[in-house]
mmCIF file of C-alpha atoms in Angstrom:
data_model
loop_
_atom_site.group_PDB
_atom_site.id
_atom_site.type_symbol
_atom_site.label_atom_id
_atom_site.label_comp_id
_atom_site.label_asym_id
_atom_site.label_seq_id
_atom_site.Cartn_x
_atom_site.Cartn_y
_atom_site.Cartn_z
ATOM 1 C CA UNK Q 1 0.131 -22.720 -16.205
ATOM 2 C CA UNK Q 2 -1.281 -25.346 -14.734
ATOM 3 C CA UNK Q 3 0.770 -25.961 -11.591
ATOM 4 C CA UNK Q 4 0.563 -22.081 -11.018
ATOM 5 C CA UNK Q 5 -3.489 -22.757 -11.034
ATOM 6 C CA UNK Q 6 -2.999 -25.451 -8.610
ATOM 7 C CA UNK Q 7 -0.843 -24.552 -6.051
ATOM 8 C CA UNK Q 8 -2.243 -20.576 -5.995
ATOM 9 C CA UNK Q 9 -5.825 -20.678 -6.786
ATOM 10 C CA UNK Q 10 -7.631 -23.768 -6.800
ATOM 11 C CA UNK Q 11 -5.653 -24.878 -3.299
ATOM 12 C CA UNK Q 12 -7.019 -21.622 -1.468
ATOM 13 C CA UNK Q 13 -10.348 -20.254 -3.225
ATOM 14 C CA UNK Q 14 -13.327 -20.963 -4.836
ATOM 15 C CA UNK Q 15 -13.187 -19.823 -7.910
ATOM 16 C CA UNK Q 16 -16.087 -18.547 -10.099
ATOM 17 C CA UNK Q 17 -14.939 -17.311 -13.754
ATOM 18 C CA UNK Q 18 -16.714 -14.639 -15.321
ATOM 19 C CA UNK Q 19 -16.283 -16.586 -19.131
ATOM 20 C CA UNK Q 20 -15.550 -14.312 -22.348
ATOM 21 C CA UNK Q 21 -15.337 -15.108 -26.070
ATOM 22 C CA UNK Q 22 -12.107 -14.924 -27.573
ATOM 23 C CA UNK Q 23 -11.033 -13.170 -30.665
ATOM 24 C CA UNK Q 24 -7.538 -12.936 -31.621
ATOM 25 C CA UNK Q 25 -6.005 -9.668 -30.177
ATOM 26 C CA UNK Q 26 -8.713 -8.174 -28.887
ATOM 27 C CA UNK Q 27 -10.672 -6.632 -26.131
ATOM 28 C CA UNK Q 28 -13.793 -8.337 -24.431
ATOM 29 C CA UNK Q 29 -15.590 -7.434 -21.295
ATOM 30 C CA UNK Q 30 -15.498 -10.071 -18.724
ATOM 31 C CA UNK Q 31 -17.226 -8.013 -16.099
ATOM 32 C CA UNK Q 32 -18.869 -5.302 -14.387
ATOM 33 C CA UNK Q 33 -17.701 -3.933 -10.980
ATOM 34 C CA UNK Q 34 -20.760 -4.310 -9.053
ATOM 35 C CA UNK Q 35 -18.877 -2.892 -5.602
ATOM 36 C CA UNK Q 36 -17.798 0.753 -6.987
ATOM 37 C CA UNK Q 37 -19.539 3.435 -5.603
ATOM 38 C CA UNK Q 38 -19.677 4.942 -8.806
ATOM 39 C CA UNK Q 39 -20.943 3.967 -11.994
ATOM 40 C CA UNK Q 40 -19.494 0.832 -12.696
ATOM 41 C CA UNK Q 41 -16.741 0.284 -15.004
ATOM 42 C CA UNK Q 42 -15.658 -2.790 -18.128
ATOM 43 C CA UNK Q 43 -12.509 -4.824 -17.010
ATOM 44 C CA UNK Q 44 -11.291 -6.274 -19.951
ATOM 45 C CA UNK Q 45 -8.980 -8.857 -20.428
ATOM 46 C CA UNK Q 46 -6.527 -9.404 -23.897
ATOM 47 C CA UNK Q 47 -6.303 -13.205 -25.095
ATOM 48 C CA UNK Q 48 -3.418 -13.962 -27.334
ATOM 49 C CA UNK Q 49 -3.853 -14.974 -30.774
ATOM 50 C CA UNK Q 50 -3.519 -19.130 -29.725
ATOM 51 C CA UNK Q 51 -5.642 -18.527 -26.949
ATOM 52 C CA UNK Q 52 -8.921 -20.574 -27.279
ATOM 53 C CA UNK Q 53 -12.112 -19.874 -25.839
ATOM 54 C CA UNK Q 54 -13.019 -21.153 -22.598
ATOM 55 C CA UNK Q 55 -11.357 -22.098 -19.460
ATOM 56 C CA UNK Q 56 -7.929 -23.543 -19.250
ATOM 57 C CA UNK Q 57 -6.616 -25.935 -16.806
ATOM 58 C CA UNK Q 58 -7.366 -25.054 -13.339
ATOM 59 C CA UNK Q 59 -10.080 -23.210 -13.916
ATOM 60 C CA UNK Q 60 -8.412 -20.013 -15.110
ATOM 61 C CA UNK Q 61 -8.659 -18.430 -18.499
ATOM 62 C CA UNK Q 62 -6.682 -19.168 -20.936
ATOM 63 C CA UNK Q 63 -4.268 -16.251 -22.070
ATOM 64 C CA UNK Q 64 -0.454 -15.665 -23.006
ATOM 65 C CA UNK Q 65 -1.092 -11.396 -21.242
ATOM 66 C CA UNK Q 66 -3.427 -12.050 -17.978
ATOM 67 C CA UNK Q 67 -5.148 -14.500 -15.891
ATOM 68 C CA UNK Q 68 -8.101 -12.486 -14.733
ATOM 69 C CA UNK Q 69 -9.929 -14.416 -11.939
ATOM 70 C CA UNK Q 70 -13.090 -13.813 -9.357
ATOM 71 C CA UNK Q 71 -11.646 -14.820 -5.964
ATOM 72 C CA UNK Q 72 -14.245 -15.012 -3.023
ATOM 73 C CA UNK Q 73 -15.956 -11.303 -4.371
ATOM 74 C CA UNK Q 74 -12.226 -9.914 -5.328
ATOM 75 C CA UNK Q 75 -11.221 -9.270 -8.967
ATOM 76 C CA UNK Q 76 -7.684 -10.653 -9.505
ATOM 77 C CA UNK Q 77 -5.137 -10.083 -12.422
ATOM 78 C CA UNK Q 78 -2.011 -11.889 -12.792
ATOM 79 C CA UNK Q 79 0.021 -10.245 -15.893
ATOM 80 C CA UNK Q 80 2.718 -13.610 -15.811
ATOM 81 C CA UNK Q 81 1.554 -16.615 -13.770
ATOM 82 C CA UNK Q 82 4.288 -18.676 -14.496
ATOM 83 C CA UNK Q 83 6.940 -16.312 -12.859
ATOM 84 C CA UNK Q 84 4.453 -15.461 -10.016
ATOM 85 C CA UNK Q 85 4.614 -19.016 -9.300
ATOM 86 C CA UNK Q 86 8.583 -19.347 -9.171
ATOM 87 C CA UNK Q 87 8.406 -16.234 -7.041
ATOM 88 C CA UNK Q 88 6.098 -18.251 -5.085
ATOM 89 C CA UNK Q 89 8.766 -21.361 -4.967
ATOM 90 C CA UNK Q 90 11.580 -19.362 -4.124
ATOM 91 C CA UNK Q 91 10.317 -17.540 -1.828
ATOM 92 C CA UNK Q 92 8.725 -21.113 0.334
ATOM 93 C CA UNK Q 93 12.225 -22.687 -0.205
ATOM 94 C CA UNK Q 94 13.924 -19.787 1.761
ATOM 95 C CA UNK Q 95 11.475 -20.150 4.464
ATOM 96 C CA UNK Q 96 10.004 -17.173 6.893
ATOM 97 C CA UNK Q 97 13.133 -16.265 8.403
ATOM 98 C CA UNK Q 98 14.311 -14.624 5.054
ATOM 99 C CA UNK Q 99 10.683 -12.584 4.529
ATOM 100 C CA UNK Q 100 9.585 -8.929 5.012
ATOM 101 C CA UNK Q 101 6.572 -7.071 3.885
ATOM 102 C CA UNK Q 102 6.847 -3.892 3.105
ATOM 103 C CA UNK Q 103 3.205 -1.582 2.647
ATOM 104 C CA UNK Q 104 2.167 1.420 2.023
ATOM 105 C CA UNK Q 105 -0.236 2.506 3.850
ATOM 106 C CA UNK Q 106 -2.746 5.685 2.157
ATOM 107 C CA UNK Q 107 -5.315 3.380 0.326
ATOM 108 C CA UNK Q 108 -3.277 0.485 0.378
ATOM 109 C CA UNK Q 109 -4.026 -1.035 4.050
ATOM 110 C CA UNK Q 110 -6.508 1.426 3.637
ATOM 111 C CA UNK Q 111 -9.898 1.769 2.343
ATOM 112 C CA UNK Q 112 -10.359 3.936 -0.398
ATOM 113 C CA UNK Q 113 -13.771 4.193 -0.256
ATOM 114 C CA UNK Q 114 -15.725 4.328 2.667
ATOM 115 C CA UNK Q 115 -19.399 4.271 2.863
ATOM 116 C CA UNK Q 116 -19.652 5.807 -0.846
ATOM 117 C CA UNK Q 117 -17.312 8.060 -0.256
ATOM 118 C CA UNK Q 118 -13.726 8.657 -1.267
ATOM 119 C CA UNK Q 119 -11.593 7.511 2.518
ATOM 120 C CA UNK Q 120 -8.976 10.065 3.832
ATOM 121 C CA UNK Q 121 -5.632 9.692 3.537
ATOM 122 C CA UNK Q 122 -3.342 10.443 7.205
ATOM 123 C CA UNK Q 123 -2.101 13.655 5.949
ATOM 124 C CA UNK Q 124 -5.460 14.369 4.675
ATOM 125 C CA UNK Q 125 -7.400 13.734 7.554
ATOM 126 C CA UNK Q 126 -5.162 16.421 10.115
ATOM 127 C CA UNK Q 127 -7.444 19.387 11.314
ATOM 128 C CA UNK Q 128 -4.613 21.756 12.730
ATOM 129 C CA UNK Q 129 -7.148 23.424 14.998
ATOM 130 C CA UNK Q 130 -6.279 26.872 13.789
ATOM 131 C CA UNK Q 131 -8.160 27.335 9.743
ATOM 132 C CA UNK Q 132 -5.504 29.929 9.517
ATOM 133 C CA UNK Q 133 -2.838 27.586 8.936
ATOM 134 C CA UNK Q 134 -5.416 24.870 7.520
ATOM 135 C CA UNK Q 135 -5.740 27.009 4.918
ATOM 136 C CA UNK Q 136 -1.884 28.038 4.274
ATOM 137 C CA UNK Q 137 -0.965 24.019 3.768
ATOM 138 C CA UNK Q 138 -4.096 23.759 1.272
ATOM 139 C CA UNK Q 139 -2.626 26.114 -0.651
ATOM 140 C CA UNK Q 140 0.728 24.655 -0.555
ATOM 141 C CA UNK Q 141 -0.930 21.069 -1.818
ATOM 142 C CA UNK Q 142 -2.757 23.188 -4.780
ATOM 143 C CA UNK Q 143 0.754 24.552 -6.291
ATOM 144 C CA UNK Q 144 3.016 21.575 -5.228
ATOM 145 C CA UNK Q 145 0.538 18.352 -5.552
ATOM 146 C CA UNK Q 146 0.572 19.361 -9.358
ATOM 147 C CA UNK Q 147 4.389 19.299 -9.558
ATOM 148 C CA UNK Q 148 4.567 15.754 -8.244
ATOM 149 C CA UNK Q 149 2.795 14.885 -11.358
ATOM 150 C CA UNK Q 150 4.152 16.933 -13.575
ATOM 151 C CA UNK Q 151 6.548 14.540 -16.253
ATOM 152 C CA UNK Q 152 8.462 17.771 -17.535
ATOM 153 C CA UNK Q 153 10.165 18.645 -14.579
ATOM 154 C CA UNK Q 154 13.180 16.281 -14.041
ATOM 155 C CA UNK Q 155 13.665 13.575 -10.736
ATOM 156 C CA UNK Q 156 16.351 15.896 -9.254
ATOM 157 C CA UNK Q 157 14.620 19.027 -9.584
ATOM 158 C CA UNK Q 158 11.478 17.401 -8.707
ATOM 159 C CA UNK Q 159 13.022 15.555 -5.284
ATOM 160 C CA UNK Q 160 14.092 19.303 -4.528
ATOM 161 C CA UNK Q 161 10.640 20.402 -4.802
ATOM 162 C CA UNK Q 162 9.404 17.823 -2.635
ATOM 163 C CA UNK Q 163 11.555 18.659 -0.450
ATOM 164 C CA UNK Q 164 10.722 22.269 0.135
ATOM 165 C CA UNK Q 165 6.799 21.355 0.266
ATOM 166 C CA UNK Q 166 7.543 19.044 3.058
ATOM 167 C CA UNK Q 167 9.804 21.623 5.022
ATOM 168 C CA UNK Q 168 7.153 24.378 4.464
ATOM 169 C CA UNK Q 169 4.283 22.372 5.465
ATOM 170 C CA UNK Q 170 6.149 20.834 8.893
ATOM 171 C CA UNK Q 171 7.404 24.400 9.677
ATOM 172 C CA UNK Q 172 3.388 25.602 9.248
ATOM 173 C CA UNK Q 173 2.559 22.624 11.915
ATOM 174 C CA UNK Q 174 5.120 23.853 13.929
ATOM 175 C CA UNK Q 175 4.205 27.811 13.769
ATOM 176 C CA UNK Q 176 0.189 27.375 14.256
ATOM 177 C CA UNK Q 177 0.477 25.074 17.286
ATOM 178 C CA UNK Q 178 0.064 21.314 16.674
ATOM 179 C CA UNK Q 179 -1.024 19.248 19.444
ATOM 180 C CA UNK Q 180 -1.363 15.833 20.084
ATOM 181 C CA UNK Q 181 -4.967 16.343 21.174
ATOM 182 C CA UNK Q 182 -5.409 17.858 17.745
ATOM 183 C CA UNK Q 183 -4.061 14.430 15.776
ATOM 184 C CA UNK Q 184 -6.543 12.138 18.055
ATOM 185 C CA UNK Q 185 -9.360 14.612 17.376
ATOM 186 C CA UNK Q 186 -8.784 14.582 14.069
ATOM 187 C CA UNK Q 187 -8.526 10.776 13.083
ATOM 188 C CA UNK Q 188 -11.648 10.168 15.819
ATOM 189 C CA UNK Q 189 -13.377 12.335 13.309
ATOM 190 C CA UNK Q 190 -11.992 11.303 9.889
ATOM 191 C CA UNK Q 191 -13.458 9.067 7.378
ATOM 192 C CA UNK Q 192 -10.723 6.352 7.275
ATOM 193 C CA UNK Q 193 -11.092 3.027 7.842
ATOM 194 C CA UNK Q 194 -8.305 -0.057 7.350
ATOM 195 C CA UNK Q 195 -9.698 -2.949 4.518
ATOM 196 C CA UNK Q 196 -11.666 -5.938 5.601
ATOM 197 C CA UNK Q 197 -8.677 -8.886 6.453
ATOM 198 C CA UNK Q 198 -5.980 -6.595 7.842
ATOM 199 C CA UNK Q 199 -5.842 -7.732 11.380
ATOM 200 C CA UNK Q 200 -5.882 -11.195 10.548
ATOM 201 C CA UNK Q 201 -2.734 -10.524 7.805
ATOM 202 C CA UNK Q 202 -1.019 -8.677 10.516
ATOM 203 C CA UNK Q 203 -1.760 -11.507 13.265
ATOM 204 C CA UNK Q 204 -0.602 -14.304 10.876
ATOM 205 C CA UNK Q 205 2.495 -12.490 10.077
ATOM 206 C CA UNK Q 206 3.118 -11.438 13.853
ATOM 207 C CA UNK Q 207 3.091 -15.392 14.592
ATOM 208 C CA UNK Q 208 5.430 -15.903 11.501
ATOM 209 C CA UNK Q 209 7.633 -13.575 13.238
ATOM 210 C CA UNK Q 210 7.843 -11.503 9.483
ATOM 211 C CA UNK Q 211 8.441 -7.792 9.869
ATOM 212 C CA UNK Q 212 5.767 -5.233 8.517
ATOM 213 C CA UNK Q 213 7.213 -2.209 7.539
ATOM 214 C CA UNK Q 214 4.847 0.889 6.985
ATOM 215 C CA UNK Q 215 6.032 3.429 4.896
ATOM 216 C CA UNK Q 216 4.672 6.528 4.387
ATOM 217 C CA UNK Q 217 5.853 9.925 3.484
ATOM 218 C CA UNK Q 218 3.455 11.280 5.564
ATOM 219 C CA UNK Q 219 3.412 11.798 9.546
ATOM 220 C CA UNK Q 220 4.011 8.748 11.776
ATOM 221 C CA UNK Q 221 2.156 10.193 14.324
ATOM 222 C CA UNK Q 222 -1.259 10.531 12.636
ATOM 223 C CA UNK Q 223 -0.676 6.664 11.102
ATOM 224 C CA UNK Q 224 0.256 5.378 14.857
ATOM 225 C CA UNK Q 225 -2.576 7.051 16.034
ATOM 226 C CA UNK Q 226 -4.822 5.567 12.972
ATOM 227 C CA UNK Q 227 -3.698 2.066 14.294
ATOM 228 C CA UNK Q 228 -4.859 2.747 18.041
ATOM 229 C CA UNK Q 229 -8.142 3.914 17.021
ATOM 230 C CA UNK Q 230 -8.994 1.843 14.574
ATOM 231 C CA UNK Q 231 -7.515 -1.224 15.472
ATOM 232 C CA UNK Q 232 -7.603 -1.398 19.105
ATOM 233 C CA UNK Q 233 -4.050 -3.355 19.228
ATOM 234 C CA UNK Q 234 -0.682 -3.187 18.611
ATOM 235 C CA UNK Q 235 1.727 -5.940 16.652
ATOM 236 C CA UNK Q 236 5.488 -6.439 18.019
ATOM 237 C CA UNK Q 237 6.457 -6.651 14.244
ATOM 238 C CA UNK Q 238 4.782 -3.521 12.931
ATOM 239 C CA UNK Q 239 6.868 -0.666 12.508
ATOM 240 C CA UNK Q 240 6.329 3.032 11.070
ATOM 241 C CA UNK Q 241 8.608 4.075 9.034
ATOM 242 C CA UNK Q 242 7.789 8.027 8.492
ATOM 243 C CA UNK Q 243 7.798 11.719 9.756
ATOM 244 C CA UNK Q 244 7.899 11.515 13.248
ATOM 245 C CA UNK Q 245 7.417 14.650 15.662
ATOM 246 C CA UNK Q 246 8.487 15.475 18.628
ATOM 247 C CA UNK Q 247 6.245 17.345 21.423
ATOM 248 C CA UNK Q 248 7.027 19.277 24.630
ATOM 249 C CA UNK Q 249 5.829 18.435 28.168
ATOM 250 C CA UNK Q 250 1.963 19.940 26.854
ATOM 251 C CA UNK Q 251 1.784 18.038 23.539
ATOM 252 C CA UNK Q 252 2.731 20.923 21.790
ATOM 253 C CA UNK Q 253 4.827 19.761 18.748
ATOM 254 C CA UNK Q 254 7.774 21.525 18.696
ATOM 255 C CA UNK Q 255 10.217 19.855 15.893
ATOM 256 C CA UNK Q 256 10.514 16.946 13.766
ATOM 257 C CA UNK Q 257 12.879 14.222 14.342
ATOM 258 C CA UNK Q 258 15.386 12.677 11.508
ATOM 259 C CA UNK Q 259 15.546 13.663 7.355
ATOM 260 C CA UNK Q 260 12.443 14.357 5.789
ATOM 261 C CA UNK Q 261 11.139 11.503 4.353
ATOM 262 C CA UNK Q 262 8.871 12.263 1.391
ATOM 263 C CA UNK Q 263 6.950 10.921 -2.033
ATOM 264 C CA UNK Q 264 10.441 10.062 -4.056
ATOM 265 C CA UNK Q 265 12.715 8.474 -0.632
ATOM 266 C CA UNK Q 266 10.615 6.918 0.274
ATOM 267 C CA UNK Q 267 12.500 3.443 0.681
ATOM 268 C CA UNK Q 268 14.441 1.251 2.931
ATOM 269 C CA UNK Q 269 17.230 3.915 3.162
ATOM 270 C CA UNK Q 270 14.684 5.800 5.099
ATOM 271 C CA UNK Q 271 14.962 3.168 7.188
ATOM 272 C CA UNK Q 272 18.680 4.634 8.515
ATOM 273 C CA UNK Q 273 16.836 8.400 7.824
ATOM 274 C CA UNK Q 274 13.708 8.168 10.171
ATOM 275 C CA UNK Q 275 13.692 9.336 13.735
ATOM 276 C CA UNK Q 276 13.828 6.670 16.665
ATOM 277 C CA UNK Q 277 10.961 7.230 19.005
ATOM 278 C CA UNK Q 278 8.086 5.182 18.622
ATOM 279 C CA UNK Q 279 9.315 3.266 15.732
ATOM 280 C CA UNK Q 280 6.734 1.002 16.566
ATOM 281 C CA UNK Q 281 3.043 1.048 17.864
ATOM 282 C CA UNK Q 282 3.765 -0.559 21.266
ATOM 283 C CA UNK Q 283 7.061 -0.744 23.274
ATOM 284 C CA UNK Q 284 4.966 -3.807 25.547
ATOM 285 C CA UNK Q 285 5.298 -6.893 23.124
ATOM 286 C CA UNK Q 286 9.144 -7.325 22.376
ATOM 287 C CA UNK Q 287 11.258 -5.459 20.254
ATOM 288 C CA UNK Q 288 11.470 -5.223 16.721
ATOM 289 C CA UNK Q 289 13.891 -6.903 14.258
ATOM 290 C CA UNK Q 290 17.045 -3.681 14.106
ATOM 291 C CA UNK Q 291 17.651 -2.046 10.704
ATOM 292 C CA UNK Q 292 20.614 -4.499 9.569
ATOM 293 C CA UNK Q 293 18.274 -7.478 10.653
ATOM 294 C CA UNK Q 294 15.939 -6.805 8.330
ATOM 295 C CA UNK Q 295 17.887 -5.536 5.739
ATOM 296 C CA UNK Q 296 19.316 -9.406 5.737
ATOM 297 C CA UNK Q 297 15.550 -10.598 4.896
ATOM 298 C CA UNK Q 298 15.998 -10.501 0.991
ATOM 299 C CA UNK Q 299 13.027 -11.701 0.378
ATOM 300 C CA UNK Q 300 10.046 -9.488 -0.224
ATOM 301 C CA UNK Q 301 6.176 -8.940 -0.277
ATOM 302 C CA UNK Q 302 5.038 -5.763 -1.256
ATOM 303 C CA UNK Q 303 2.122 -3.912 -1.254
ATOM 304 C CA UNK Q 304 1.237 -0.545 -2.920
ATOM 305 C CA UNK Q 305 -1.743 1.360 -4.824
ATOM 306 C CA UNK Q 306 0.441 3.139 -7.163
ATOM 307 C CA UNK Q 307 3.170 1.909 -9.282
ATOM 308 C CA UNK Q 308 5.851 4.315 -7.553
ATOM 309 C CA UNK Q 309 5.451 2.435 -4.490
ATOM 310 C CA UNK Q 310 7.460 -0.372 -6.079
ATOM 311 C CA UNK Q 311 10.751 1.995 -5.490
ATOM 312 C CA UNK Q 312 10.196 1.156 -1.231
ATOM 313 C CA UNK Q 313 12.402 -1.764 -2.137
ATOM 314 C CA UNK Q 314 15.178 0.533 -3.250
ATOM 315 C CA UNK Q 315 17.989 0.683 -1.209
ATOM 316 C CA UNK Q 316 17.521 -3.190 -0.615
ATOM 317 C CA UNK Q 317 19.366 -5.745 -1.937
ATOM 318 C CA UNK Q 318 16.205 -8.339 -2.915
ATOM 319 C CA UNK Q 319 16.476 -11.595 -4.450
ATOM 320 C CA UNK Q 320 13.061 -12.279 -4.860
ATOM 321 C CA UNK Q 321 10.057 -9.552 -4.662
ATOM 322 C CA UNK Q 322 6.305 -10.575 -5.212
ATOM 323 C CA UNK Q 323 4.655 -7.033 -5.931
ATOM 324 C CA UNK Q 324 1.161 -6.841 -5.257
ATOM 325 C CA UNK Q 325 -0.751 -3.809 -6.289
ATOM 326 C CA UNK Q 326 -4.421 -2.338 -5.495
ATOM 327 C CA UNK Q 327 -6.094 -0.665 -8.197
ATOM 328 C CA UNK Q 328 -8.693 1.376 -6.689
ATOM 329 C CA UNK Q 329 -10.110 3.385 -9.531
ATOM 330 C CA UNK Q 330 -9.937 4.056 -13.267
ATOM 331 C CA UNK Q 331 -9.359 0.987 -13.360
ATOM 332 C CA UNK Q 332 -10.449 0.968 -17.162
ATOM 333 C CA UNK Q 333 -7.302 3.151 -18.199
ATOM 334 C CA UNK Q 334 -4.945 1.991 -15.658
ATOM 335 C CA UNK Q 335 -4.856 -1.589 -15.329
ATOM 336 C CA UNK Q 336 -3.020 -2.574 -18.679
ATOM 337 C CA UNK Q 337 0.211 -0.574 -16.817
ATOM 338 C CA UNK Q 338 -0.543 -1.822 -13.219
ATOM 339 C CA UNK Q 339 -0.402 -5.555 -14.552
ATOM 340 C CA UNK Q 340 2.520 -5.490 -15.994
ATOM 341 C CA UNK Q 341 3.941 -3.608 -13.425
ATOM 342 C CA UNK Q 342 2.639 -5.646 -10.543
ATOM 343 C CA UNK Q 343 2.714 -9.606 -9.785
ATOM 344 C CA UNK Q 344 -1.137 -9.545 -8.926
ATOM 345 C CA UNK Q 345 -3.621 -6.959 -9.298
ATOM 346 C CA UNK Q 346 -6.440 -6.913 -6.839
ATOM 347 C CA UNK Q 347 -9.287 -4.643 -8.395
ATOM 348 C CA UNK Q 348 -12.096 -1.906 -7.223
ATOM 349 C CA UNK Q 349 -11.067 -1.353 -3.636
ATOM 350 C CA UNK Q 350 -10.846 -5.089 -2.587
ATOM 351 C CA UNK Q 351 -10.037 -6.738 1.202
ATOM 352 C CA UNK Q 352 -6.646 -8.302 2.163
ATOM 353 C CA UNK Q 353 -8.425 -11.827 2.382
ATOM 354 C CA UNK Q 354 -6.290 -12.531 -1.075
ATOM 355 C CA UNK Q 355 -3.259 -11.011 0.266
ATOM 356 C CA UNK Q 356 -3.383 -13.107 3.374
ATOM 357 C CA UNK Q 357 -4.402 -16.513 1.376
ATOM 358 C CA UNK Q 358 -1.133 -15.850 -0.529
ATOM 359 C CA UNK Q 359 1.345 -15.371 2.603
ATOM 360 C CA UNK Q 360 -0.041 -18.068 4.343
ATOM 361 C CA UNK Q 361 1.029 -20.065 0.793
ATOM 362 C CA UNK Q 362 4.311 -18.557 1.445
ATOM 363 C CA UNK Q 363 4.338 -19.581 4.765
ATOM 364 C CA UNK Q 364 2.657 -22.370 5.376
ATOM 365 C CA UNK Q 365 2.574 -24.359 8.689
#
C-alpha cells in the first residue's frame, strides 16, 4: 500500500487527512462536506478489523475496504489501491499510443451544481421555442424517465422502451420546428457550466495525442454547441459521439442522422451507429483518430457519474480500464456501491484537477 501512496498521492498532492478512530467493523465520520449546497452530509469510511488507528504509510489511512483521502479541497475514495496501482503500471508500460478516454458528459465534465443550484443537463437545457411541444416531451420524460429506473421491467423490454421515448421525442423536435437558433439560444441561457480543470485535461491530452470520446445519449448538437459557448475552443481529439441532426438550408431540423443512440447503447458500438457530420467540434485542427484506430487503443480511462456509465466500454475489447466515478449527491447512501464499483471516487461535485494529476501519471513526459 505503500508504493500505491507514493507513486499516486504523495508524488502529485498535498495531502491533508481528516483522522478517525478505529473500531473494528464499523462506521466513523471522517468528515463534513463543507462545498454542498445543501445541508452537508457524513462520509464515512469502514476500517477492517486489523486496521489500527492512525495514518498508514504515505500518509493515507489505514484500511483493508477504502483509502479515503483530502486532495487539494477534493474528497477521494479508492475502494482497492493496490490494483489501482497495477492499473496504473500497466497502463505507463503501454505508453500513450495505446490510451483513450472515454466521458460522459451530463454532470460528469459537467457541473452539477452551479451557483447553489442543481446545473442542466444538454437535453435538459433545450427550449424548443414552441411550449406546445415543450410541454408534449415533459410529459413523455414524466411516464418514461420512471421506466428507466424501474428494476421490474427486464433489459430487453426496457431497451425497447427507450427506444420508443427517443423516437417520440426526436419526431416532436422534428414536428414543432427545431432550429439551430433555438439550440444556441437555449444553452446561452441555460445554467450549465463545465468543472473547474477541464480545459487543461483536454489540452494535456490533445498534446498526448489521446482521443476523448464524449458519449452521450442525448443530442450532439446541443453538447457541440455547449463546447463553443462555454469553452471558446475546439480540441482535434475531441469527438461527440451522440444524436446528431440534420438541418435544411434555414436551420430548420429536418431528420436525424444514424441509429438512435440512447441510455442502454450507449457504448463504443455506437461508435459504428452515430451519424458522420460533425463528429468533432472543429474540422480546422487535423482529423481525428477513425473508428478502427481507436478501437486498437485497449487501454482505457473512464469517466462517469453513474455506475451504468461503466457499460461505454462495451463493445471494446480492453485490457486495462481505470474507472473513475463522480459522486455528486447522496453521497451518504451511494458511495459504499460507487467504490466498489469505481477505481476512484471523487466526492460532492469536485474539479478535474485529480483527474488530470492522474493522466499526467499515466503519461508522464
Amino acid at each position: 500500500m505503500g508504493t500505491f501512496c507514493h507513486s499516486y498521492y504523495a508524488l502529485f498532492y498535498s495531502i491533508h487527512i481528516r483522522r478517525c478512530r478505529s473500531f473494528s467493523g464499523t462506521w466513523k465520520s471522517l468528515s463534513r462536506f463543507s462545498n454542498s449546497p445543501r445541508k452537508g452530509v457524513d462520509c464515512r469510511t469502514r476500517l477492517s478489523g486489523g486496521a489500527k488507528s492512525g495514518l498508514g504509510s504515505g500518509g493515507v489511512i489505514t484500511g483493508e475496504v477504502m483509502e479515503h483521502v483530502t486532495i487539494n479541497g477534493s474528497e477521494v475514495v479508492v475502494g482497492d489501491p493496490q490494483s489501482l496501482q497495477s492499473k496504473i503500471s500497466s497502463i505507463r508500460i503501454a505508453g500513450p499510443q495505446k490510451l483513450q478516454v472515454i466521458a460522459d458528459f451530463d454532470a460528469t465534465l459537467t457541473k452539477y451544481w452551479i451557483d447553489g443550484r442543481r446545473g442542466q443537463s444538454s437535453h435538459g437545457l433545450l427550449q424548443q421555442g414552441n411550449p406546445e411541444f415543450d410541454e408534449k416531451r415533459q410529459k413523455l420524460y414524466e411516464y418514461y424517465h420512471p421506466l428507466e429506473f424501474d428494476p421490474t421491467i427486464p433489459l430487453d423490454r426496457k431497451a425497447v422502451l427507450m427506444e420508443e421515448w427517443w423516437g417520440k421525442t426526436h419526431a416532436l423536435l422534428i414536428e414543432g420546428g427545431l432550429t439551430y437558433d433555438a439550440i444556441k439560444t437555449s444553452v446561452a441561457n441555460a445554467n450549465i457550466a463545465f468543472r473547474e480543470g477541464v480545459i487543461e485535461l483536454f489540452e494535456f491530452l490533445e498534446g498526448k495525442d489521446i482521443p476523448i470520446l464524449v458519449f452521450s445519449a442525448g443530442l450532439a448538437d446541443i453538447i457541440e454547441e455547449v463546447f463553443r459557448q462555454k469553452l471558446h475552443r475546439s480540441f482535434k481529439n475531441v469527438r461527440i459521439v451522440s444524436n446528431r441532426m440534420e438541418f435544411d438550408k434555414n436551420g430548420q431540423l429536418v431528420a436525424f442522422r444514424g441509429k438512435t443512440i440512447h441510455v442502454l447503447n450507449k457504448n463504443e458500438h455506437a461508435l459504428d451507429m452515430a451519424g458522420p457530420v460533425h463528429d468533432r467540434i472543429d474540422n480546422t485542427n487535423g482529423e481525428i483518430e477513425d473508428n478502427s484506430s481507436v478501437k486498437k487503443r485497449t487501454n482505457v480511462l473512464l469517466l462517469g457519474d453513474h455506475i451504468g456509465d461503466l457499460g461505454m466500454s462495451d463493445g471494446l475489447d480492453y485490457e486495462t480500464r481505470i474507472s473513475l466515478g463522480f459522486l455528486n449527491d447522496n453521497i451518504e447512501n451511494s458511495l459504499e456501491s460507487y467504490q466498489k464499483a469505481f477505481d476512484v471516487v471523487y466526492l460532492n461535485d469536485a474539479s478535474m484537477r485529480g483527474v488530470l494529476k492522474l493522466t499526467s501519471q499515466l503519461c508522464p513526459d
